């Protein structure tokens, strides 16, 4: 029977849902029943630490070096129950101008005889996959990121689990906020996209939600808070995305500079908003940064299911030799899109239709007239 070697890697920030997808890539590729139907026997090698593993591996001597692990259905049997990534990850880019090594990575892929590489990643990792595809490497992308900011897909692995974390943590904060009649400002992740803050805030019933797509006025935030108090509220939950910023200001960053993908290290806006509210309203205000808690924990049912479907679909694309594509969930269906279509683009909240710019919250109209 014809043999085919597939590589699989996870790159960028980890999240829940990666391990279920890895499990189903392996199970589908190595399914004996499907082997005879396809006339191909697949071997799956797990590549450690994202693209870094392919830059550092010695293609003539990879076994036992920690860069590559042969996978099989027995090894991955229980993986879908766990968060993070069993393969490890990194924010390494072979196209980083400070350490350009894309030629070496492409050579290593060829020398190791990979028929295709399945890449689980967000915008940075999949942009690399898109460029590798242009250079003639057979790649398939699987979308993952708690930011849900990849275009051409309605879902990215990790998002629902992160939303569940936001809801659980806010439920905890509500009791202490209510007991002390305090305001709590909760900073969520998401980079320049407001999906996590908006949908997390909607799910937990936040009083105010601040997103990067609409600069907020602190005066308006304070007005809304005072309006709430006048109507008898004991406490307020305010969700602020790490990329949100007050009108006329830049994003708040933890440290200067950018990563190997040119992205800022966002963080700190929650504390700023809390200070401004306390100053403007004289109501005791605390801030909490949820940070990497949103990326941790076991995948929720939805991420296990979507990981499964995305993993299976990635192998279907390989079997049908439809390379250079990303599996996608669109309009309720699993499908695929060219990686070239997602390159350099981000999906962000549309404040005109998905946000209430007056009350800084989720939209109040869903079905417009005639729909
Ligand atoms: O892209 C996922 C994400 O969690 C962002 O929401 C956040 O800004 C960033 O990664 C944090 O990155 P790191 O794990 O490198 O601190």
Coordinates of C-alpha atoms and ligand atoms in Angstrom, one line a residue:
X1 CA 0.0 0.0 0.0
X2 CA 1.1 3.6 -0.8
X3 CA 2.6 5.3 2.3
X4 CA 2.2 9.0 3.2
X5 CA 3.8 10.9 6.1
X6 CA 1.9 13.8 7.7
X7 CA 3.3 16.3 10.2
X8 CA 1.2 18.1 12.7
X9 CA 2.1 21.2 14.8
X10 CA 0.5 23.7 17.1
X11 CA 1.8 27.3 17.1
X12 CA 1.1 30.6 18.9
X13 CA -0.8 30.8 22.2
X14 CA -2.1 27.6 23.5
X15 CA -5.8 27.1 24.2
X16 CA -8.4 24.5 24.9
X17 CA -9.4 22.5 21.9
X18 CA -6.0 21.8 20.4
X19 CA -5.7 18.3 21.9
X20 CA -9.1 17.2 20.7
X21 CA -8.1 18.3 17.1
X22 CA -4.7 16.6 17.4
X23 CA -6.5 13.4 18.5
X24 CA -8.8 13.4 15.5
X25 CA -6.1 14.2 13.0
X26 CA -4.3 11.1 14.1
X27 CA -7.3 8.9 14.5
X28 CA -8.7 9.9 11.1
X29 CA -5.4 9.6 9.2
X30 CA -4.6 6.2 10.7
X31 CA -8.1 4.7 10.6
X32 CA -7.5 1.2 9.3
X33 CA -11.0 0.9 7.8
X34 CA -10.4 4.1 5.8
X35 CA -6.9 3.0 4.8
X36 CA -8.2 0.3 2.5
X37 CA -10.8 2.6 1.0
X38 CA -8.1 5.3 0.3
X39 CA -5.4 2.9 -0.7
X40 CA -2.9 4.9 1.4
X41 CA -1.3 4.2 4.8
X42 CA -0.7 7.4 6.7
X43 CA 2.0 7.9 9.3
X44 CA 1.5 10.9 11.6
X45 CA 4.5 12.7 13.2
X46 CA 3.9 15.3 15.9
X47 CA 6.2 18.3 15.6
X48 CA 7.1 19.9 18.9
X49 CA 7.0 23.7 19.8
X50 CA 5.3 24.9 16.6
X51 CA 7.4 26.1 13.6
X52 CA 10.5 26.1 15.9
X53 CA 10.5 22.3 15.9
X54 CA 10.9 22.3 12.1
X55 CA 13.7 24.9 12.2
X56 CA 15.6 23.0 14.8
X57 CA 15.1 19.4 13.8
X58 CA 17.9 17.5 12.1
X59 CA 16.0 15.8 9.2
X60 CA 18.5 13.0 9.0
X61 CA 18.4 12.2 12.7
X62 CA 15.1 13.3 14.2
X63 CA 14.2 10.2 16.3
X64 CA 14.5 10.8 20.0
X65 CA 15.7 14.4 19.7
X66 CA 12.6 15.9 21.3
X67 CA 11.5 17.8 18.1
X68 CA 9.4 15.0 16.6
X69 CA 7.2 12.3 18.1
X70 CA 5.5 9.6 16.1
X71 CA 1.8 9.5 17.0
X72 CA -0.8 6.8 16.8
X73 CA -4.4 6.3 18.0
X74 CA -3.3 4.6 21.2
X75 CA -1.1 7.6 22.2
X76 CA -3.8 10.2 21.5
X77 CA -6.7 8.2 22.9
X78 CA -7.3 10.4 25.9
X79 CA -6.0 13.7 24.6
X80 CA -9.4 15.3 24.0
X81 CA -9.9 15.6 27.7
X82 CA -7.0 17.9 28.3
X83 CA -6.3 21.6 27.8
X84 CA -3.1 23.1 26.4
X85 CA -1.2 21.3 23.7
X86 CA 0.5 17.9 24.1
X87 CA 2.9 19.0 21.4
X88 CA 4.0 22.2 23.0
X89 CA 4.0 25.5 21.2
X90 CA 6.0 28.7 20.6
X91 CA 5.6 32.1 19.0
X92 CA 8.5 31.4 16.7
X93 CA 8.3 32.7 13.2
X94 CA 10.6 31.5 10.4
X95 CA 9.8 34.8 8.6
X96 CA 11.0 36.9 11.6
X97 CA 13.3 39.5 9.9
X98 CA 15.7 39.1 12.9
X99 CA 16.0 35.4 12.4
X100 CA 14.8 34.6 8.9
X101 CA 14.9 30.8 8.3
X102 CA 11.9 30.0 6.1
X103 CA 14.2 28.3 3.5
X104 CA 15.6 26.0 6.2
X105 CA 12.2 25.1 7.4
X106 CA 10.9 24.3 3.9
X107 CA 14.0 22.2 3.2
X108 CA 13.5 20.3 6.5
X109 CA 9.9 19.6 5.6
X110 CA 11.0 18.2 2.1
X111 CA 14.0 16.2 3.5
X112 CA 11.7 14.6 6.1
X113 CA 9.4 13.5 3.3
X114 CA 6.2 15.1 4.7
X115 CA 3.4 14.9 2.2
X116 CA 1.6 17.6 4.2
X117 CA 1.8 19.5 7.4
X118 CA -1.4 20.2 9.5
X119 CA -0.9 23.5 11.2
X120 CA -3.1 24.5 14.2
X121 CA -2.8 28.2 14.7
X122 CA -4.1 31.7 15.0
X123 CA -3.4 34.6 12.6
X124 CA 0.4 34.6 13.1
X125 CA 0.9 30.8 12.7
X126 CA -1.5 30.5 9.8
X127 CA 0.1 33.5 8.0
X128 CA 3.3 31.4 8.1
X129 CA 1.3 28.5 6.7
X130 CA -0.1 30.7 3.9
X131 CA 3.4 31.8 3.0
X132 CA 4.8 28.2 3.1
X133 CA 1.9 27.2 0.8
X134 CA 3.0 29.8 -1.7
X135 CA 6.5 28.3 -1.6
X136 CA 5.1 24.9 -2.6
X137 CA 4.7 23.2 0.8
X138 CA 1.5 21.2 1.3
X139 CA -0.1 22.7 4.3
X140 CA -3.6 22.5 5.9
X141 CA -4.7 25.0 8.6
X142 CA -6.9 24.5 11.6
X143 CA -8.2 27.7 13.2
X144 CA -7.6 28.2 16.9
X145 CA -7.5 31.2 19.1
X146 CA -9.4 32.4 22.1
X147 CA -9.5 35.8 20.3
X148 CA -11.8 34.4 17.5
X149 CA -10.3 37.0 15.2
X150 CA -9.5 34.8 12.2
X151 CA -11.6 35.7 9.1
X152 CA -13.5 33.2 6.9
X153 CA -14.6 31.1 9.9
X154 CA -17.3 31.5 12.4
X155 CA -15.4 29.5 15.0
X156 CA -11.8 29.2 16.2
X157 CA -10.9 26.5 18.8
X158 CA -10.6 27.6 22.3
X159 CA -13.1 30.4 22.2
X160 CA -16.1 28.7 23.9
X161 CA -13.9 27.4 26.7
X162 CA -12.5 30.9 27.3
X163 CA -16.0 32.3 27.4
X164 CA -16.9 29.7 30.1
X165 CA -14.0 30.8 32.1
X166 CA -15.2 34.4 31.9
X167 CA -18.7 33.4 33.0
X168 CA -17.4 31.3 35.9
X169 CA -15.0 33.9 37.2
X170 CA -17.6 36.7 37.0
X171 CA -20.1 34.6 38.9
X172 CA -17.5 34.3 41.6
X173 CA -16.8 38.1 41.6
X174 CA -20.5 38.9 41.8
X175 CA -20.9 37.7 45.4
X176 CA -18.0 39.7 46.7
X177 CA -18.9 42.7 44.6
X178 CA -22.5 42.6 45.9
X179 CA -21.4 42.1 49.5
X180 CA -19.3 45.3 49.4
X181 CA -21.4 47.3 46.9
X182 CA -18.3 47.6 44.7
X183 CA -17.7 47.9 41.1
X184 CA -15.5 45.2 39.4
X185 CA -13.7 45.9 36.2
X186 CA -12.6 42.6 34.6
X187 CA -10.0 42.7 31.8
X188 CA -10.2 40.0 29.2
X189 CA -7.8 39.0 26.4
X190 CA -8.5 39.2 22.7
X191 CA -5.8 41.5 21.3
X192 CA -7.4 44.0 18.9
X193 CA -10.7 42.1 18.6
X194 CA -13.6 42.5 21.0
X195 CA -15.2 39.1 20.5
X196 CA -14.1 37.6 23.8
X197 CA -15.1 40.7 25.9
X198 CA -18.4 41.2 24.0
X199 CA -19.6 37.6 24.0
X200 CA -18.2 36.9 27.4
X201 CA -19.9 40.1 28.7
X202 CA -23.1 39.1 27.1
X203 CA -22.9 35.6 28.5
X204 CA -22.3 36.8 32.0
X205 CA -24.7 39.7 31.9
X206 CA -22.1 42.5 32.4
X207 CA -23.4 46.0 32.9
X208 CA -20.8 47.6 30.7
X209 CA -18.6 46.0 28.0
X210 CA -15.7 48.0 26.4
X211 CA -14.2 46.7 23.2
X212 CA -11.3 47.7 21.0
X213 CA -13.5 48.4 18.0
X214 CA -15.2 51.4 19.7
X215 CA -13.2 53.9 21.8
X216 CA -14.9 54.6 25.0
X217 CA -15.4 57.9 27.0
X218 CA -14.7 57.5 30.7
X219 CA -17.2 60.3 31.3
X220 CA -19.9 58.1 29.7
X221 CA -18.8 55.0 31.7
X222 CA -19.2 57.0 34.9
X223 CA -22.6 58.4 33.8
X224 CA -23.8 54.8 33.2
X225 CA -22.5 53.7 36.5
X226 CA -24.3 56.5 38.4
X227 CA -27.5 55.9 36.4
X228 CA -27.3 52.2 37.6
X229 CA -26.8 53.3 41.2
X230 CA -29.7 55.7 41.1
X231 CA -31.9 52.9 39.9
X232 CA -30.9 50.8 42.9
X233 CA -28.0 48.5 41.7
X234 CA -25.7 47.2 44.5
X235 CA -22.7 46.6 42.3
X236 CA -21.6 46.7 38.6
X237 CA -19.6 44.2 36.5
X238 CA -17.6 45.9 33.7
X239 CA -15.8 43.9 31.2
X240 CA -13.0 45.6 29.3
X241 CA -11.0 44.0 26.4
X242 CA -7.3 44.3 26.8
X243 CA -7.2 46.2 23.4
X244 CA -9.9 48.7 24.3
X245 CA -8.9 52.3 24.8
X246 CA -10.3 55.7 25.9
X247 CA -11.1 58.2 23.1
X248 CA -7.9 60.0 22.0
X249 CA -5.5 57.4 23.6
X250 CA -3.4 54.5 22.4
X251 CA -3.8 50.9 23.6
X252 CA -2.3 50.3 27.0
X253 CA 0.7 48.0 26.9
X254 CA 2.5 45.9 29.5
X255 CA 5.8 46.6 28.0
X256 CA 7.1 48.5 25.0
X257 CA 8.1 46.7 21.7
X258 CA 6.5 44.0 19.7
X259 CA 6.7 40.2 19.3
X260 CA 8.2 38.3 16.3
X261 CA 4.8 38.9 14.5
X262 CA 5.0 42.7 15.2
X263 CA 2.2 42.6 17.8
X264 CA 2.0 44.7 21.0
X265 CA 1.9 43.2 24.5
X266 CA -1.4 44.6 25.6
X267 CA -2.6 44.8 29.2
X268 CA -3.4 47.3 31.9
X269 CA -6.5 49.0 30.7
X270 CA -8.7 47.3 33.4
X271 CA -6.7 49.0 36.1
X272 CA -6.8 52.3 34.4
X273 CA -10.6 52.2 34.0
X274 CA -11.0 51.1 37.6
X275 CA -9.0 54.1 38.8
X276 CA -10.9 56.5 36.6
X277 CA -14.3 55.2 37.8
X278 CA -13.3 55.5 41.4
X279 CA -12.0 59.0 40.9
X280 CA -15.1 60.1 38.9
X281 CA -17.9 58.4 41.0
X282 CA -16.3 57.9 44.4
X283 CA -17.6 54.3 44.4
X284 CA -15.0 51.7 45.5
X285 CA -13.8 49.9 42.4
X286 CA -11.5 46.9 42.0
X287 CA -10.0 45.4 38.9
X288 CA -9.2 41.8 38.0
X289 CA -7.1 40.6 35.0
X290 CA -8.3 37.2 33.8
X291 CA -5.2 36.9 31.6
X292 CA -4.1 33.3 30.9
X293 CA -6.9 31.7 33.0
X294 CA -8.9 32.2 29.8
X295 CA -6.5 29.9 27.9
X296 CA -6.4 27.2 30.6
X297 CA -8.5 24.2 31.8
X298 CA -10.1 21.3 30.1
X299 CA -11.9 21.9 26.7
X300 CA -15.6 22.4 27.1
X301 CA -18.0 20.1 25.1
X302 CA -18.1 22.5 22.2
X303 CA -14.3 22.7 21.8
X304 CA -14.1 18.9 22.0
X305 CA -16.7 18.5 19.3
X306 CA -15.3 21.3 17.0
X307 CA -11.8 20.0 17.6
X308 CA -13.0 16.6 16.4
X309 CA -14.7 18.0 13.3
X310 CA -11.8 20.2 12.4
X311 CA -9.3 17.4 12.8
X312 CA -11.3 15.0 10.6
X313 CA -11.8 17.7 8.0
X314 CA -8.1 18.5 7.9
X315 CA -7.4 14.9 7.0
X316 CA -10.2 14.8 4.4
X317 CA -8.5 17.8 2.7
X318 CA -5.2 15.9 2.6
X319 CA -6.8 12.8 1.2
X320 CA -8.4 14.8 -1.5
X321 CA -5.2 16.7 -2.1
X322 CA -6.8 20.1 -1.5
X323 CA -3.7 21.7 0.0
X324 CA -3.2 25.4 1.0
X325 CA -6.5 25.5 2.7
X326 CA -7.9 26.2 6.2
X327 CA -10.8 24.2 7.6
X328 CA -13.6 26.5 8.6
X329 CA -17.0 26.6 10.2
X330 CA -19.3 28.8 8.2
X331 CA -23.1 29.2 8.4
X332 CA -23.4 26.0 10.5
X333 CA -21.3 23.8 8.2
X334 CA -17.7 22.5 8.3
X335 CA -16.0 23.6 5.1
X336 CA -12.6 25.0 4.0
X337 CA -11.2 28.2 2.6
X338 CA -7.9 29.1 0.8
X339 CA -5.2 30.1 3.4
X340 CA -4.5 33.0 1.0
X341 CA -7.9 34.4 1.8
X342 CA -7.1 34.8 5.5
X343 CA -3.6 36.2 5.1
X344 CA -3.2 39.6 6.7
X345 CA -6.8 39.9 7.6
X346 CA -8.6 39.9 11.0
X347 CA -12.2 39.5 11.9
X348 CA -13.4 42.2 14.4
X349 CA -16.7 43.2 15.9
X350 CA -18.8 45.6 13.8
X351 CA -19.9 48.3 16.3
X352 CA -22.7 49.4 14.0
X353 CA -24.5 46.1 14.0
X354 CA -23.1 44.1 16.9
X355 CA -22.6 46.6 19.7
X356 CA -24.6 49.3 21.5
X357 CA -22.4 52.4 21.2
X358 CA -24.6 54.4 23.5
X359 CA -24.8 52.0 26.5
X360 CA -21.5 50.2 25.8
X361 CA -23.1 46.8 25.8
X362 CA -24.3 44.1 23.4
X363 CA -26.7 45.0 20.7
X364 CA -30.4 45.5 21.5
X365 CA -31.8 44.7 18.1
X366 CA -31.1 41.4 16.4
X367 CA -34.0 41.0 13.9
X368 CA -34.3 44.1 11.8
X369 CA -37.6 44.8 10.2
X370 CA -38.7 42.3 7.6
X371 CA -36.1 39.6 8.7
Ligands
LIG1 O1 -3.8 35.4 20.9 C1 -4.1 34.8 22.1 C2 -3.7 35.6 23.3 O2 -4.1 35.0 24.4 C3 -4.2 37.1 23.3 O3 -5.5 37.2 23.6 C4 -3.2 37.7 24.2 O4 -3.1 39.1 23.9 C5 -1.9 37.0 23.9 O5 -2.3 35.8 23.3 C6 -1.1 36.8 25.1 O6 0.1 36.2 24.7 P1 1.2 35.5 25.6 O7 0.7 34.1 25.9 O8 2.4 35.5 24.7 O9 1.3 36.3 26.8

